[in-house]
Tab-separated table of C-alpha atoms in Angstrom:
chain	number	residue	atom	x	y	z
A	1	MET	CA	-156.678	-63.298	-213.134
A	2	SER	CA	-160.380	-63.098	-214.628
A	3	GLU	CA	-161.026	-65.139	-217.636
A	4	GLN	CA	-160.629	-62.287	-220.509
A	5	HIS	CA	-163.907	-61.409	-222.281
A	6	SER	CA	-165.703	-58.701	-223.754
A	7	ARG	CA	-169.402	-58.065	-222.413
A	8	ASP	CA	-171.131	-59.140	-225.239
A	9	LYS	CA	-168.768	-61.571	-227.719
A	10	THR	CA	-166.725	-64.344	-226.219
A	11	HIS	CA	-165.376	-67.545	-227.722
A	12	PHE	CA	-167.574	-70.542	-229.228
A	13	GLY	CA	-164.350	-72.996	-229.757
A	14	TYR	CA	-161.916	-70.907	-232.158
A	15	LYS	CA	-165.023	-68.334	-233.320
A	16	THR	CA	-166.269	-65.561	-231.409
A	17	VAL	CA	-169.493	-65.005	-231.081
A	18	ASP	CA	-172.000	-63.282	-228.934
A	19	SER	CA	-172.665	-64.287	-225.620
A	20	GLU	CA	-176.045	-64.613	-225.227
A	21	ASP	CA	-175.923	-67.265	-228.788
A	22	LYS	CA	-172.945	-69.560	-226.604
A	23	GLU	CA	-175.282	-70.741	-224.619
A	24	LYS	CA	-177.313	-72.202	-227.869
A	25	LEU	CA	-174.721	-73.504	-229.788
A	26	VAL	CA	-173.413	-75.431	-227.094
A	27	ALA	CA	-176.936	-77.404	-225.912
A	28	ASN	CA	-176.777	-78.114	-229.815
A	29	VAL	CA	-173.024	-79.634	-229.827
A	30	PHE	CA	-174.425	-81.773	-226.784
A	31	HIS	CA	-178.341	-82.194	-228.603
A	32	SER	CA	-176.259	-84.190	-230.753
A	33	VAL	CA	-173.747	-86.801	-228.948
A	34	ALA	CA	-176.089	-87.118	-225.689
A	35	GLY	CA	-177.030	-90.366	-227.325
A	36	ARG	CA	-173.527	-91.541	-227.393
A	37	TYR	CA	-171.800	-89.304	-225.377
A	38	ASP	CA	-170.247	-92.923	-222.758
A	39	LEU	CA	-169.052	-94.197	-225.850
A	40	MET	CA	-167.100	-91.444	-227.250
A	41	ASN	CA	-165.713	-90.684	-223.761
A	42	ASP	CA	-163.979	-94.203	-223.776
A	43	LEU	CA	-163.067	-94.051	-227.515
A	44	MET	CA	-161.676	-91.135	-227.752
A	45	SER	CA	-159.850	-90.699	-223.949
A	46	MET	CA	-159.155	-94.512	-224.650
A	47	GLY	CA	-160.680	-95.067	-221.247
A	48	ILE	CA	-158.511	-93.070	-219.008
A	49	HIS	CA	-160.977	-91.138	-217.948
A	50	ARG	CA	-162.682	-93.370	-215.353
A	51	LEU	CA	-158.723	-92.815	-214.111
A	52	TRP	CA	-159.109	-89.294	-213.695
A	53	LYS	CA	-162.749	-89.605	-212.669
A	54	ARG	CA	-161.506	-91.741	-209.827
A	55	PHE	CA	-158.771	-89.703	-208.300
A	56	THR	CA	-161.743	-87.369	-208.371
A	57	LEU	CA	-163.999	-89.305	-205.967
A	58	GLU	CA	-160.739	-90.587	-204.233
A	59	LEU	CA	-159.722	-85.977	-203.474
A	60	SER	CA	-163.550	-85.427	-202.399
A	61	ALA	CA	-163.076	-86.814	-199.318
A	62	ILE	CA	-167.021	-87.550	-199.049
A	63	ARG	CA	-168.498	-89.019	-196.650
A	64	LYS	CA	-172.232	-90.473	-195.679
A	65	GLY	CA	-174.343	-88.284	-195.092
A	66	GLN	CA	-173.294	-85.042	-197.420
A	67	LYS	CA	-174.818	-83.336	-199.559
A	68	VAL	CA	-173.052	-83.184	-203.361
A	69	LEU	CA	-174.139	-81.333	-206.359
A	70	ASP	CA	-172.441	-82.332	-209.990
A	71	ILE	CA	-173.210	-79.877	-211.922
A	72	ALA	CA	-172.820	-80.930	-215.707
A	73	GLY	CA	-172.849	-83.923	-214.803
A	74	GLY	CA	-174.153	-85.594	-218.157
A	75	THR	CA	-174.253	-89.305	-218.056
A	76	GLY	CA	-173.747	-89.410	-214.182
A	77	ASP	CA	-170.163	-91.503	-213.711
A	78	LEU	CA	-169.824	-88.893	-211.200
A	79	ALA	CA	-173.178	-88.654	-209.536
A	80	MET	CA	-173.272	-92.352	-209.602
A	81	LYS	CA	-170.750	-92.978	-207.046
A	82	PHE	CA	-171.380	-90.004	-204.982
A	83	ALA	CA	-174.863	-91.315	-204.667
A	84	GLU	CA	-173.611	-95.302	-203.159
A	85	ILE	CA	-171.384	-92.634	-201.226
A	86	VAL	CA	-173.862	-90.323	-199.184
A	87	GLY	CA	-176.166	-93.098	-199.267
A	88	PRO	CA	-179.306	-93.025	-198.102
A	89	GLU	CA	-178.606	-90.149	-195.519
A	90	GLY	CA	-176.731	-87.918	-198.223
A	91	LYS	CA	-178.550	-86.219	-200.750
A	92	VAL	CA	-176.604	-85.837	-204.819
A	93	VAL	CA	-178.378	-83.326	-207.343
A	94	LEU	CA	-176.992	-84.369	-210.625
A	95	ALA	CA	-177.602	-80.940	-212.198
A	96	ASP	CA	-177.044	-80.367	-216.764
A	97	ILE	CA	-178.095	-77.340	-218.865
A	98	ASN	CA	-178.627	-79.526	-221.495
A	99	ASP	CA	-182.010	-81.165	-220.899
A	100	SER	CA	-181.202	-84.131	-223.743
A	101	MET	CA	-177.699	-85.032	-221.645
A	102	LEU	CA	-179.632	-85.122	-218.187
A	103	LYS	CA	-181.906	-87.378	-220.040
A	104	VAL	CA	-179.646	-90.260	-220.237
A	105	GLY	CA	-178.145	-89.478	-217.275
A	106	ARG	CA	-181.175	-90.067	-215.425
A	107	ASP	CA	-182.073	-93.116	-217.534
A	108	LYS	CA	-178.622	-94.391	-217.269
A	109	LEU	CA	-178.747	-94.079	-213.363
A	110	THR	CA	-182.442	-95.608	-212.434
A	111	ASP	CA	-181.460	-98.554	-214.810
A	112	GLN	CA	-178.356	-98.663	-212.123
A	113	GLY	CA	-180.798	-98.836	-209.507
A	114	ILE	CA	-179.391	-95.171	-207.917
A	115	ILE	CA	-182.381	-93.868	-206.531
A	116	GLY	CA	-184.025	-92.433	-203.627
A	117	ASN	CA	-181.125	-89.977	-202.894
A	118	ILE	CA	-180.437	-88.425	-206.069
A	119	ASP	CA	-182.297	-85.288	-207.406
A	120	TYR	CA	-181.879	-84.987	-211.531
A	121	VAL	CA	-182.616	-80.437	-212.040
A	122	GLN	CA	-182.060	-79.072	-215.173
A	123	ALA	CA	-179.841	-75.555	-214.379
A	124	ASN	CA	-177.455	-73.259	-215.190
A	125	ALA	CA	-174.833	-72.851	-213.594
A	126	GLU	CA	-173.861	-69.138	-213.723
A	127	CYS	CA	-177.228	-68.999	-211.808
A	128	LEU	CA	-177.712	-72.125	-209.596
A	129	PRO	CA	-181.365	-72.612	-208.501
A	130	PHE	CA	-180.043	-73.929	-204.386
A	131	ALA	CA	-179.923	-71.920	-201.129
A	132	ASP	CA	-176.713	-70.530	-199.882
A	133	ASN	CA	-174.427	-73.131	-197.769
A	134	THR	CA	-176.611	-76.120	-199.267
A	135	PHE	CA	-173.946	-78.640	-200.107
A	136	ASP	CA	-170.649	-80.217	-198.682
A	137	LEU	CA	-169.567	-80.817	-202.388
A	138	VAL	CA	-169.845	-79.570	-205.760
A	139	THR	CA	-167.856	-80.914	-208.958
A	140	ILE	CA	-168.248	-80.318	-212.040
A	141	SER	CA	-166.062	-82.202	-214.612
A	142	PHE	CA	-165.286	-81.629	-218.350
A	143	GLY	CA	-167.946	-79.015	-218.246
A	144	LEU	CA	-166.913	-75.094	-217.218
A	145	ARG	CA	-165.189	-74.890	-220.916
A	146	ASN	CA	-168.801	-74.523	-222.246
A	147	VAL	CA	-169.888	-72.133	-219.312
A	148	THR	CA	-170.070	-68.730	-221.275
A	149	ASP	CA	-169.356	-66.280	-217.983
A	150	LYS	CA	-166.993	-69.274	-215.489
A	151	ASP	CA	-166.117	-66.435	-213.419
A	152	ALA	CA	-170.063	-66.141	-212.546
A	153	ALA	CA	-170.182	-69.712	-212.620
A	154	ILE	CA	-167.368	-69.796	-210.105
A	155	ARG	CA	-169.012	-67.450	-207.817
A	156	SER	CA	-172.381	-69.538	-208.202
A	157	MET	CA	-170.514	-72.261	-207.132
A	158	LEU	CA	-169.350	-70.888	-203.814
A	159	ARG	CA	-172.747	-69.282	-203.260
A	160	VAL	CA	-173.745	-72.916	-202.664
A	161	LEU	CA	-171.450	-74.315	-201.029
A	162	ARG	CA	-171.037	-74.642	-196.718
A	163	PRO	CA	-168.117	-73.179	-195.497
A	164	GLY	CA	-165.195	-75.326	-195.124
A	165	GLY	CA	-167.102	-77.629	-198.255
A	166	ARG	CA	-165.180	-77.683	-201.483
A	167	LEU	CA	-165.261	-77.504	-205.321
A	168	LEU	CA	-163.699	-80.147	-207.536
A	169	ILE	CA	-163.151	-79.133	-210.915
A	170	LEU	CA	-162.004	-81.411	-213.735
A	171	GLU	CA	-161.107	-80.402	-216.546
A	172	PHE	CA	-158.848	-80.213	-220.151
A	173	SER	CA	-156.417	-78.083	-219.251
A	174	LYS	CA	-152.933	-77.550	-221.167
A	175	PRO	CA	-149.459	-79.999	-221.109
A	176	ARG	CA	-146.531	-79.620	-219.412
A	177	HIS	CA	-144.593	-80.619	-221.470
A	178	ASP	CA	-144.349	-79.880	-225.299
A	179	VAL	CA	-143.544	-82.690	-226.651
A	180	ILE	CA	-146.480	-84.056	-225.283
A	181	SER	CA	-148.287	-81.250	-226.213
A	182	LYS	CA	-147.676	-81.372	-230.449
A	183	VAL	CA	-148.578	-85.505	-230.239
A	184	TYR	CA	-152.517	-84.347	-227.563
A	185	ASP	CA	-153.255	-81.360	-230.551
A	186	ALA	CA	-152.254	-83.438	-234.077
A	187	TYR	CA	-154.943	-86.667	-232.172
A	188	SER	CA	-157.558	-83.673	-231.305
A	189	PHE	CA	-157.575	-81.924	-234.343
A	190	SER	CA	-157.006	-84.615	-236.983
A	191	ALA	CA	-158.569	-87.828	-234.481
A	192	LEU	CA	-161.430	-86.675	-232.344
A	193	PRO	CA	-163.538	-85.027	-235.393
A	194	MET	CA	-163.037	-88.369	-237.510
A	195	MET	CA	-164.301	-90.502	-234.945
A	196	GLY	CA	-167.296	-88.221	-234.122
A	197	LYS	CA	-167.483	-88.327	-237.935
A	198	LEU	CA	-167.551	-92.330	-237.680
A	199	VAL	CA	-169.705	-92.896	-234.504
A	200	THR	CA	-172.121	-89.954	-233.816
A	201	ASP	CA	-172.217	-88.218	-237.338
A	202	ASP	CA	-171.266	-85.619	-236.378
A	203	ALA	CA	-167.483	-84.120	-236.566
A	204	GLU	CA	-168.190	-80.893	-236.048
A	205	SER	CA	-168.687	-81.318	-232.697
A	206	TYR	CA	-165.670	-83.103	-231.630
A	207	ARG	CA	-163.753	-80.178	-233.884
A	208	TYR	CA	-165.560	-77.785	-230.831
A	209	LEU	CA	-164.376	-80.138	-228.451
A	210	ALA	CA	-160.710	-79.561	-229.608
A	211	GLU	CA	-161.153	-75.641	-229.979
A	212	SER	CA	-163.197	-75.227	-226.864
A	213	ILE	CA	-160.066	-77.285	-224.737
A	214	ARG	CA	-157.530	-74.663	-226.378
A	215	MET	CA	-159.544	-72.051	-225.235
A	216	HIS	CA	-159.797	-72.910	-222.238
A	217	PRO	CA	-157.919	-71.517	-218.822
A	218	ASP	CA	-154.780	-72.877	-218.472
A	219	GLN	CA	-154.095	-74.074	-214.713
A	220	ASP	CA	-152.423	-71.254	-213.422
A	221	THR	CA	-155.147	-68.921	-214.488
A	222	LEU	CA	-158.124	-71.283	-213.571
A	223	GLU	CA	-156.705	-71.382	-209.940
A	224	GLY	CA	-156.197	-67.699	-209.867
A	225	MET	CA	-159.895	-67.290	-210.718
A	226	MET	CA	-161.240	-69.289	-208.313
A	227	LYS	CA	-159.184	-67.422	-205.722
A	228	ASP	CA	-160.958	-64.287	-207.347
A	229	ALA	CA	-163.718	-65.718	-206.379
A	230	GLY	CA	-163.066	-66.298	-202.757
A	231	PHE	CA	-161.901	-69.845	-202.846
A	232	VAL	CA	-158.706	-70.502	-199.967
A	233	LYS	CA	-156.883	-73.057	-200.218
A	234	THR	CA	-156.482	-73.660	-204.104
A	235	GLY	CA	-154.502	-75.680	-205.343
A	236	TYR	CA	-154.771	-78.047	-208.656
A	237	HIS	CA	-153.432	-82.077	-210.230
A	238	ASN	CA	-152.056	-82.268	-213.055
A	239	LEU	CA	-153.032	-86.027	-214.441
A	240	THR	CA	-151.760	-87.415	-217.692
A	241	ASP	CA	-149.293	-84.905	-218.361
A	242	GLY	CA	-151.241	-81.889	-217.410
A	243	VAL	CA	-153.536	-82.704	-220.516
A	244	VAL	CA	-156.199	-82.712	-217.910
A	245	ALA	CA	-156.239	-81.225	-214.341
A	246	LEU	CA	-158.251	-80.790	-211.566
A	247	HIS	CA	-158.746	-78.153	-209.346
A	248	LYS	CA	-159.427	-77.651	-205.857
A	249	GLY	CA	-160.925	-74.678	-203.734
A	250	ILE	CA	-162.477	-74.636	-200.046
A	251	LYS	CA	-165.489	-72.491	-199.049
A	252	PRO	CA	-163.971	-70.349	-195.887
B	1	MET	CA	-149.628	-89.435	-213.539
B	2	SER	CA	-150.863	-87.257	-210.718
B	3	GLU	CA	-148.547	-84.349	-209.502
B	4	ASP	CA	-149.769	-81.089	-207.555
B	5	SER	CA	-149.384	-77.678	-208.081
B	6	ASN	CA	-146.013	-77.478	-205.856
B	7	GLY	CA	-144.807	-80.230	-208.569
B	8	GLU	CA	-145.453	-83.307	-205.772
B	9	GLN	CA	-147.753	-86.269	-205.922
B	10	ALA	CA	-150.613	-86.846	-203.627
B	11	GLY	CA	-150.391	-90.437	-202.123
B	12	GLY	CA	-147.038	-91.446	-204.081
B	13	TRP	CA	-147.415	-93.531	-206.769
B	14	LEU	CA	-150.941	-94.882	-205.559
B	15	SER	CA	-152.173	-92.093	-207.407
B	16	SER	CA	-150.294	-91.939	-210.390
B	17	MET	CA	-152.422	-92.939	-213.146
B	18	PRO	CA	-151.539	-96.631	-213.641
B	19	GLY	CA	-151.685	-96.581	-209.029
B	20	VAL	CA	-155.527	-95.896	-209.610
B	21	ALA	CA	-155.352	-98.115	-212.643
B	22	ALA	CA	-154.040	-101.457	-211.007
B	23	ARG	CA	-156.820	-100.249	-207.680
B	24	MET	CA	-160.003	-100.314	-209.436
B	25	ALA	CA	-158.646	-103.215	-211.474
B	26	PHE	CA	-158.327	-104.942	-207.783
B	27	GLU	CA	-161.957	-103.222	-206.554
B	28	GLN	CA	-163.765	-104.379	-209.513
B	29	ALA	CA	-162.245	-107.647	-208.688
B	30	ALA	CA	-162.955	-108.197	-205.845
B	31	ALA	CA	-166.547	-106.605	-206.360
B	32	ARG	CA	-167.437	-109.943	-208.447
B	33	ILE	CA	-165.877	-112.266	-205.984
B	34	ILE	CA	-168.260	-110.581	-203.141
B	35	GLN	CA	-171.271	-111.013	-204.649
B	36	LEU	CA	-170.345	-114.947	-205.054
B	37	ASP	CA	-171.261	-114.157	-201.507
B	38	THR	CA	-174.399	-112.324	-200.151
B	39	VAL	CA	-174.283	-113.182	-196.381
B	40	THR	CA	-170.359	-111.759	-197.525
B	41	ALA	CA	-171.544	-108.821	-198.806
B	42	GLN	CA	-174.288	-107.821	-196.118
B	43	ARG	CA	-171.412	-108.652	-193.466
B	44	LEU	CA	-168.894	-105.715	-195.252
B	45	GLN	CA	-172.261	-103.349	-195.712
B	46	ALA	CA	-172.181	-103.407	-191.788
B	47	LEU	CA	-168.963	-101.405	-191.583
B	48	ASP	CA	-169.462	-99.317	-194.172
B	49	ASP	CA	-167.592	-96.048	-194.172
B	50	ARG	CA	-164.852	-97.252	-191.663
B	51	VAL	CA	-161.316	-96.666	-193.014
B	52	LEU	CA	-159.076	-99.031	-192.323
B	53	GLN	CA	-154.797	-97.545	-192.852
B	54	VAL	CA	-152.207	-100.280	-193.789
B	55	SER	CA	-148.645	-98.084	-193.328
B	56	SER	CA	-145.982	-99.631	-194.316
B	57	THR	CA	-142.995	-98.531	-193.183
B	58	THR	CA	-140.433	-101.123	-195.529
B	59	PRO	CA	-141.249	-100.290	-198.294
B	60	VAL	CA	-142.926	-96.474	-196.666
B	61	LEU	CA	-146.461	-96.710	-198.255
B	62	ASP	CA	-149.751	-95.996	-197.050
B	63	ILE	CA	-152.779	-97.478	-198.414
B	64	TYR	CA	-156.052	-96.574	-196.692
B	65	VAL	CA	-159.119	-98.690	-196.900
B	66	ARG	CA	-163.181	-98.327	-196.921
B	67	MET	CA	-165.207	-100.904	-196.335
B	68	GLY	CA	-168.209	-101.794	-197.373
B	69	GLU	CA	-170.224	-103.308	-199.772
B	70	LYS	CA	-168.036	-102.781	-202.500
B	71	PRO	CA	-164.360	-101.978	-200.176
B	72	THR	CA	-162.644	-99.631	-202.655
B	73	ILE	CA	-158.711	-98.754	-202.071
B	74	LEU	CA	-157.617	-95.277	-201.278
B	75	ALA	CA	-154.188	-93.182	-201.387
B	76	VAL	CA	-155.458	-90.213	-199.914
B	77	TRP	CA	-157.810	-89.641	-197.015
B	78	GLU	CA	-158.096	-86.598	-195.479
B	79	HIS	CA	-160.668	-87.502	-192.470
B	80	GLU	CA	-159.696	-90.042	-189.374
B	81	VAL	CA	-159.137	-93.455	-190.016
B	82	ASP	CA	-160.823	-96.181	-187.693
B	83	CYS	CA	-158.261	-98.397	-188.058
B	84	ARG	CA	-154.878	-98.069	-187.796
B	85	LEU	CA	-151.585	-101.165	-188.657
B	86	GLU	CA	-148.544	-100.068	-189.199
B	87	GLY	CA	-145.432	-102.300	-189.421
B	88	SER	CA	-142.920	-103.346	-192.376
B	89	ALA	CA	-144.513	-105.140	-195.499
B	90	VAL	CA	-143.868	-108.532	-194.838
B	91	GLU	CA	-144.909	-108.209	-191.671
B	92	LEU	CA	-148.563	-106.628	-193.063
B	93	MET	CA	-148.478	-109.338	-195.372
B	94	ARG	CA	-147.918	-112.355	-192.912
B	95	LEU	CA	-150.608	-110.380	-191.055
B	96	ALA	CA	-153.238	-111.135	-193.263
B	97	LEU	CA	-152.809	-114.541	-193.529
B	98	SER	CA	-153.111	-115.016	-190.023
B	99	ASP	CA	-156.565	-116.171	-189.170
B	100	GLU	CA	-155.861	-115.232	-185.523
B	101	PRO	CA	-154.831	-111.464	-186.577
B	102	LEU	CA	-154.933	-110.585	-182.720
B	103	VAL	CA	-152.773	-113.388	-181.748
B	104	PHE	CA	-149.993	-112.404	-184.363
B	105	LEU	CA	-150.616	-108.828	-183.825
B	106	GLN	CA	-148.918	-109.512	-180.165
B	107	GLN	CA	-145.970	-111.443	-181.664
B	108	SER	CA	-144.978	-109.371	-184.205
B	109	GLY	CA	-143.940	-105.471	-184.396
B	110	ILE	CA	-146.866	-103.931	-186.134
B	111	THR	CA	-148.116	-101.342	-184.199
B	112	LEU	CA	-152.014	-101.339	-183.919
B	113	THR	CA	-153.871	-97.801	-183.128
B	114	GLY	CA	-157.412	-97.013	-183.405
B	115	ASN	CA	-160.467	-99.527	-183.251
B	116	SER	CA	-159.440	-103.246	-183.108
B	117	ASP	CA	-162.648	-104.256	-183.531
B	118	LEU	CA	-162.613	-103.010	-187.281
B	119	LEU	CA	-159.442	-105.273	-188.252
B	120	ASN	CA	-160.920	-108.352	-185.839
B	121	THR	CA	-164.436	-108.657	-187.963
B	122	ALA	CA	-162.737	-107.371	-190.785
B	123	ALA	CA	-160.192	-110.559	-190.713
B	124	ALA	CA	-163.076	-112.270	-189.288
B	125	ILE	CA	-165.438	-111.812	-192.715
B	126	ALA	CA	-162.428	-113.347	-195.043
B	127	ARG	CA	-161.839	-116.160	-192.952
B	128	GLU	CA	-165.617	-116.709	-193.406
B	129	ALA	CA	-166.400	-116.148	-196.544
B	130	ASP	CA	-167.573	-118.459	-198.324
B	131	PHE	CA	-167.995	-117.900	-202.142
B	132	ASP	CA	-170.110	-120.189	-203.972
B	133	TRP	CA	-167.456	-119.563	-207.267
B	134	GLU	CA	-167.937	-123.822	-207.851
B	135	GLY	CA	-171.733	-123.207	-208.038
B	136	GLN	CA	-170.880	-120.116	-211.277
B	137	LEU	CA	-168.873	-122.173	-212.278
B	138	ALA	CA	-171.425	-125.360	-212.480
B	139	LYS	CA	-173.709	-122.891	-215.100
B	140	TYR	CA	-171.253	-123.178	-218.035
B	141	THR	CA	-170.193	-126.603	-216.833
B	142	GLY	CA	-171.940	-128.652	-215.117
B	143	GLY	CA	-172.079	-130.435	-211.831
B	144	ILE	CA	-169.438	-133.094	-211.631
B	145	PHE	CA	-166.760	-130.925	-213.428
B	146	ALA	CA	-167.569	-127.461	-211.329
B	147	HIS	CA	-166.464	-130.511	-208.311
B	148	MET	CA	-163.769	-131.660	-209.184
B	149	LEU	CA	-161.904	-128.650	-210.711
B	150	GLY	CA	-163.222	-127.131	-206.776
B	151	SER	CA	-161.297	-130.176	-204.991
B	152	VAL	CA	-157.620	-129.203	-207.103
B	153	VAL	CA	-158.473	-125.685	-206.622
B	154	ARG	CA	-158.513	-126.636	-202.284
B	155	SER	CA	-156.312	-128.878	-201.824
B	156	GLY	CA	-153.290	-126.851	-204.137
B	157	HIS	CA	-154.719	-123.582	-202.073
B	158	ARG	CA	-153.550	-125.300	-198.963
B	159	SER	CA	-150.280	-126.232	-200.213
B	160	ALA	CA	-149.860	-123.103	-201.543
B	161	ARG	CA	-150.730	-121.543	-198.596
B	162	LYS	CA	-148.679	-124.014	-196.469
B	163	THR	CA	-145.422	-122.987	-198.783
B	164	ALA	CA	-146.306	-119.131	-198.238
B	165	ASP	CA	-146.430	-119.092	-194.535
B	166	ILE	CA	-143.004	-121.497	-194.650
B	167	MET	CA	-141.270	-118.790	-196.684
B	168	LEU	CA	-142.826	-115.970	-194.913
B	169	THR	CA	-140.893	-117.847	-191.721
B	170	ASN	CA	-137.640	-118.620	-193.450
B	171	LEU	CA	-137.232	-114.837	-194.806
B	172	PRO	CA	-135.678	-112.722	-192.251
B	173	GLU	CA	-133.450	-116.017	-191.631
B	174	PHE	CA	-131.886	-116.041	-195.768
B	175	ILE	CA	-132.320	-111.609	-195.605
B	176	GLN	CA	-129.725	-111.809	-192.368
B	177	GLU	CA	-127.355	-115.341	-192.901
B	178	GLU	CA	-127.540	-115.869	-197.225
B	179	LEU	CA	-127.994	-112.348	-198.463
B	180	ARG	CA	-126.308	-110.576	-195.205
B	181	VAL	CA	-128.050	-107.907	-196.618
B	182	LEU	CA	-129.085	-107.061	-193.013
B	183	PRO	CA	-126.968	-108.586	-190.196
B	184	PRO	CA	-128.566	-111.462	-187.958
B	185	VAL	CA	-129.617	-110.687	-184.754
B	186	GLY	CA	-126.760	-112.531	-182.287
B	187	GLU	CA	-124.722	-109.938	-184.629
B	188	VAL	CA	-125.807	-106.912	-184.213
B	189	ASP	CA	-126.347	-107.939	-179.905
B	190	ALA	CA	-122.623	-109.069	-179.541
B	191	PHE	CA	-121.647	-105.346	-181.483
B	192	ARG	CA	-124.024	-103.438	-178.920
B	193	GLU	CA	-122.111	-105.272	-175.919
B	194	ASP	CA	-118.740	-105.111	-178.125
B	195	LEU	CA	-119.848	-101.042	-178.371
B	196	ASP	CA	-120.572	-100.876	-174.976
B	197	GLU	CA	-117.518	-102.324	-173.880
B	198	LEU	CA	-115.859	-99.759	-175.589
B	199	ARG	CA	-117.523	-96.596	-174.220
B	200	LEU	CA	-117.514	-97.636	-170.922
B	201	ALA	CA	-113.280	-98.400	-171.322
B	202	ALA	CA	-113.141	-95.126	-172.920
B	203	ASP	CA	-114.968	-93.367	-170.198
B	204	ARG	CA	-112.905	-94.051	-167.970
B	205	LEU	CA	-109.884	-93.233	-169.740
B	206	GLN	CA	-110.950	-90.031	-169.697
B	207	ALA	CA	-111.733	-89.984	-166.728
B	208	ARG	CA	-107.671	-91.371	-165.868
B	209	VAL	CA	-106.572	-88.949	-167.768
B	210	ALA	CA	-108.798	-85.980	-166.816
B	211	ARG	CA	-107.735	-86.954	-163.042
B	212	LEU	CA	-104.001	-86.660	-164.069
B	213	ASP	CA	-104.228	-84.162	-165.650
B	214	LYS	CA	-105.613	-82.797	-162.638
B	215	ASP	CA	-102.761	-83.899	-160.672
B	216	LEU	CA	-100.337	-82.357	-163.131
B	217	MET	CA	-101.802	-78.992	-162.676
B	218	GLU	CA	-101.553	-79.942	-158.402
B	219	ARG	CA	-97.899	-80.417	-159.029
B	220	GLN	CA	-97.019	-77.302	-161.655
B	221	ASP	CA	-99.092	-75.387	-158.713
B	222	GLN	CA	-96.443	-76.630	-156.077
B	223	SER	CA	-92.910	-76.405	-157.061
B	224	ALA	CA	-93.670	-72.414	-158.445
B	225	SER	CA	-94.654	-72.055	-155.027
B	226	ASP	CA	-92.216	-74.205	-153.328
B	227	ARG	CA	-89.196	-72.054	-156.715
B	228	GLU	CA	-90.508	-68.682	-154.361
């Protein structure tokens, strides 16, 4: 069930690009949108992304004193809540490959008084710079589709999790009903670039967003990739009819 | 809606997106109110990470309240809970409104398992909370108007509470006697007694038939041996 892409080529939205170039192209997208990322998230999802993240928080089963790694944590929505839950005895690491996003996240969380139990690390999800068996929970929300080698990233997440620890992947997925799918396509290919143009003066980045969602593995394929990497007790929850799916896996 | 890969909803309606939205709205409102009383916030902080499960039997619904300065209402909880309450929604509501929850528990059909101290402490915090909303209001309206409004609201609150207590006390009688949705206790007892009598009569009849059957068999055997 591994993701099918050649060794040298991969997709960037609907375009096929060299694997080495995708990282730079994705970085440019997020450098461009970082400043207004939260505002755009609220506009594009009509605020529903907060509900998806809250559901993720609920399924994390995280407790006081535990260690959490939030990959592609961006502006820190989830990391902030995790930091409150694990308390001063615990630790949260907010990791993102993009330094612009990381700076926005760090400033936002510091302004909200989230300090002491949180670290910020610029890291590539494919080769996480942490020791084996470090974290009780690893999350990646709306980040996996931007990773060049998703299989390598999932294996890397498995490595840094403690046995019994869990991985949660919150990501856009495939709507279950055709009607929803058609409405969603119309919305994401026409309204999203227009909103991007109006708010961030960057329609291209939001066209990439819509295209990258379509190119991302569907629910069952992603679950298969998690199983192949070595996760057990895998499963997923469809949110908003499968527009978004929350995948869960446990490290044996 | 949230639905797992087997097509089942985790946590029922509470885990659906409207359910999550409703819980988040409630939590945000509660957090704002708690901010108005620093003592209550500190006392809730002392209960941090302790979980109270409220299980309603009618309708079937499980809610997990994770204590802390900002209490959260969860639909799913995978760890052990500190305290569990199980009973009908009406009884649980009456417990929530009760000034003495442990006394009310003795008189009701609610089952408590786990650490009753958590329930008692949470109830004491709720009872003794003194949210200074008049002070907040006074910032905008001035002290006199805020105090007048406070007096009206407090009086209204007392009346509403009294009305709620009366309604909840009369609710079982209304359901049983007026709506006739459930049978009254006396009717159920009489039916049970009639049923017991009927069962005893049936047992006696069965025993008599068995005895007559046995007698008949013995007589048939006797007459057969006489003919020989």
